C-alpha cells in the first residue's frame, strides 16, 4: 500500500491575471552608456536613455501605457 500523497501539477504554470505573457519592450545597449528601448513586436526604437536604470524605467512606463 502506498502511503505517499500524490499531487497533480500542471505542465505549464497558470498565467497571473492581468499580467502580460511577454514584455512588449526590450532595453538594448546601443553604444557606450547609451540604451535604446525597442518594441519587440515591430523592432522599432520607441525611446533612448543614457542610463540603464532610466532606460528600464522608460520601458516599464511604456509597458504600463498601451
Short mmCIF file of C-alpha atoms in Angstrom, two decimals:
data_model
loop_
_atom_site.label_atom_id
_atom_site.label_comp_id
_atom_site.label_asym_id
_atom_site.label_seq_id
_atom_site.Cartn_x
_atom_site.Cartn_y
_atom_site.Cartn_z
CA UNK A 1 0.00 0.00 0.00
CA UNK A 2 1.33 3.42 -0.96
CA UNK A 3 1.48 5.88 1.91
CA UNK A 4 2.72 8.84 -0.15
CA UNK A 5 0.37 11.65 -1.04
CA UNK A 6 0.39 12.37 -4.75
CA UNK A 7 -0.40 15.74 -6.24
CA UNK A 8 -1.11 16.57 -9.87
CA UNK A 9 0.72 19.64 -11.13
CA UNK A 10 0.01 21.34 -14.47
CA UNK A 11 2.78 21.12 -17.05
CA UNK A 12 2.66 24.88 -17.58
CA UNK A 13 2.06 27.36 -14.76
CA UNK A 14 -1.13 29.38 -14.96
CA UNK A 15 -0.57 33.00 -16.05
CA UNK A 16 -1.24 35.69 -13.48
CA UNK A 17 -4.50 37.55 -14.03
CA UNK A 18 -3.88 40.87 -15.76
CA UNK A 19 -0.19 40.17 -16.38
CA UNK A 20 1.04 40.13 -19.99
CA UNK A 21 2.61 36.89 -21.21
CA UNK A 22 5.67 38.58 -22.72
CA UNK A 23 7.19 42.00 -22.30
CA UNK A 24 6.47 44.41 -25.17
CA UNK A 25 9.69 46.39 -24.85
CA UNK A 26 13.35 45.46 -24.56
CA UNK A 27 16.26 47.60 -23.38
CA UNK A 28 19.16 47.20 -25.83
CA UNK A 29 22.67 48.61 -25.48
CA UNK A 30 23.25 50.91 -28.46
CA UNK A 31 26.66 52.37 -27.67
CA UNK A 32 28.92 53.42 -24.86
CA UNK A 33 26.50 54.11 -21.97
CA UNK A 34 23.57 54.55 -24.39
CA UNK A 35 20.44 52.39 -24.48
CA UNK A 36 17.51 52.00 -26.89
CA UNK A 37 14.05 50.92 -25.79
CA UNK A 38 12.88 48.65 -28.62
CA UNK A 39 9.33 47.50 -29.34
CA UNK A 40 9.74 43.72 -29.65
CA UNK A 41 6.77 43.21 -31.98
CA UNK A 42 7.85 45.80 -34.59
CA UNK A 43 11.57 46.19 -33.95
CA UNK A 44 11.13 49.99 -33.82
CA UNK A 45 13.01 52.05 -31.26
CA UNK A 46 10.49 53.84 -29.04
CA UNK A 47 12.98 55.80 -26.94
CA UNK A 48 16.54 56.10 -25.71
CA UNK A 49 18.35 56.94 -22.50
CA UNK A 50 21.95 57.42 -21.38
CA UNK A 51 21.44 55.40 -18.17
CA UNK A 52 20.43 51.74 -17.96
CA UNK A 53 18.20 52.43 -14.95
CA UNK A 54 16.44 55.27 -16.78
CA UNK A 55 16.02 53.06 -19.87
CA UNK A 56 14.42 50.32 -17.76
CA UNK A 57 12.14 52.89 -16.10
CA UNK A 58 11.03 54.13 -19.54
CA UNK A 59 10.41 50.55 -20.71
CA UNK A 60 8.25 49.91 -17.62
CA UNK A 61 6.36 53.16 -18.26
CA UNK A 62 5.71 52.21 -21.88
CA UNK A 63 4.55 48.74 -20.77
CA UNK A 64 2.00 50.26 -18.42
CA UNK A 65 0.58 52.69 -21.03
CA UNK A 66 -0.70 50.91 -24.15
#
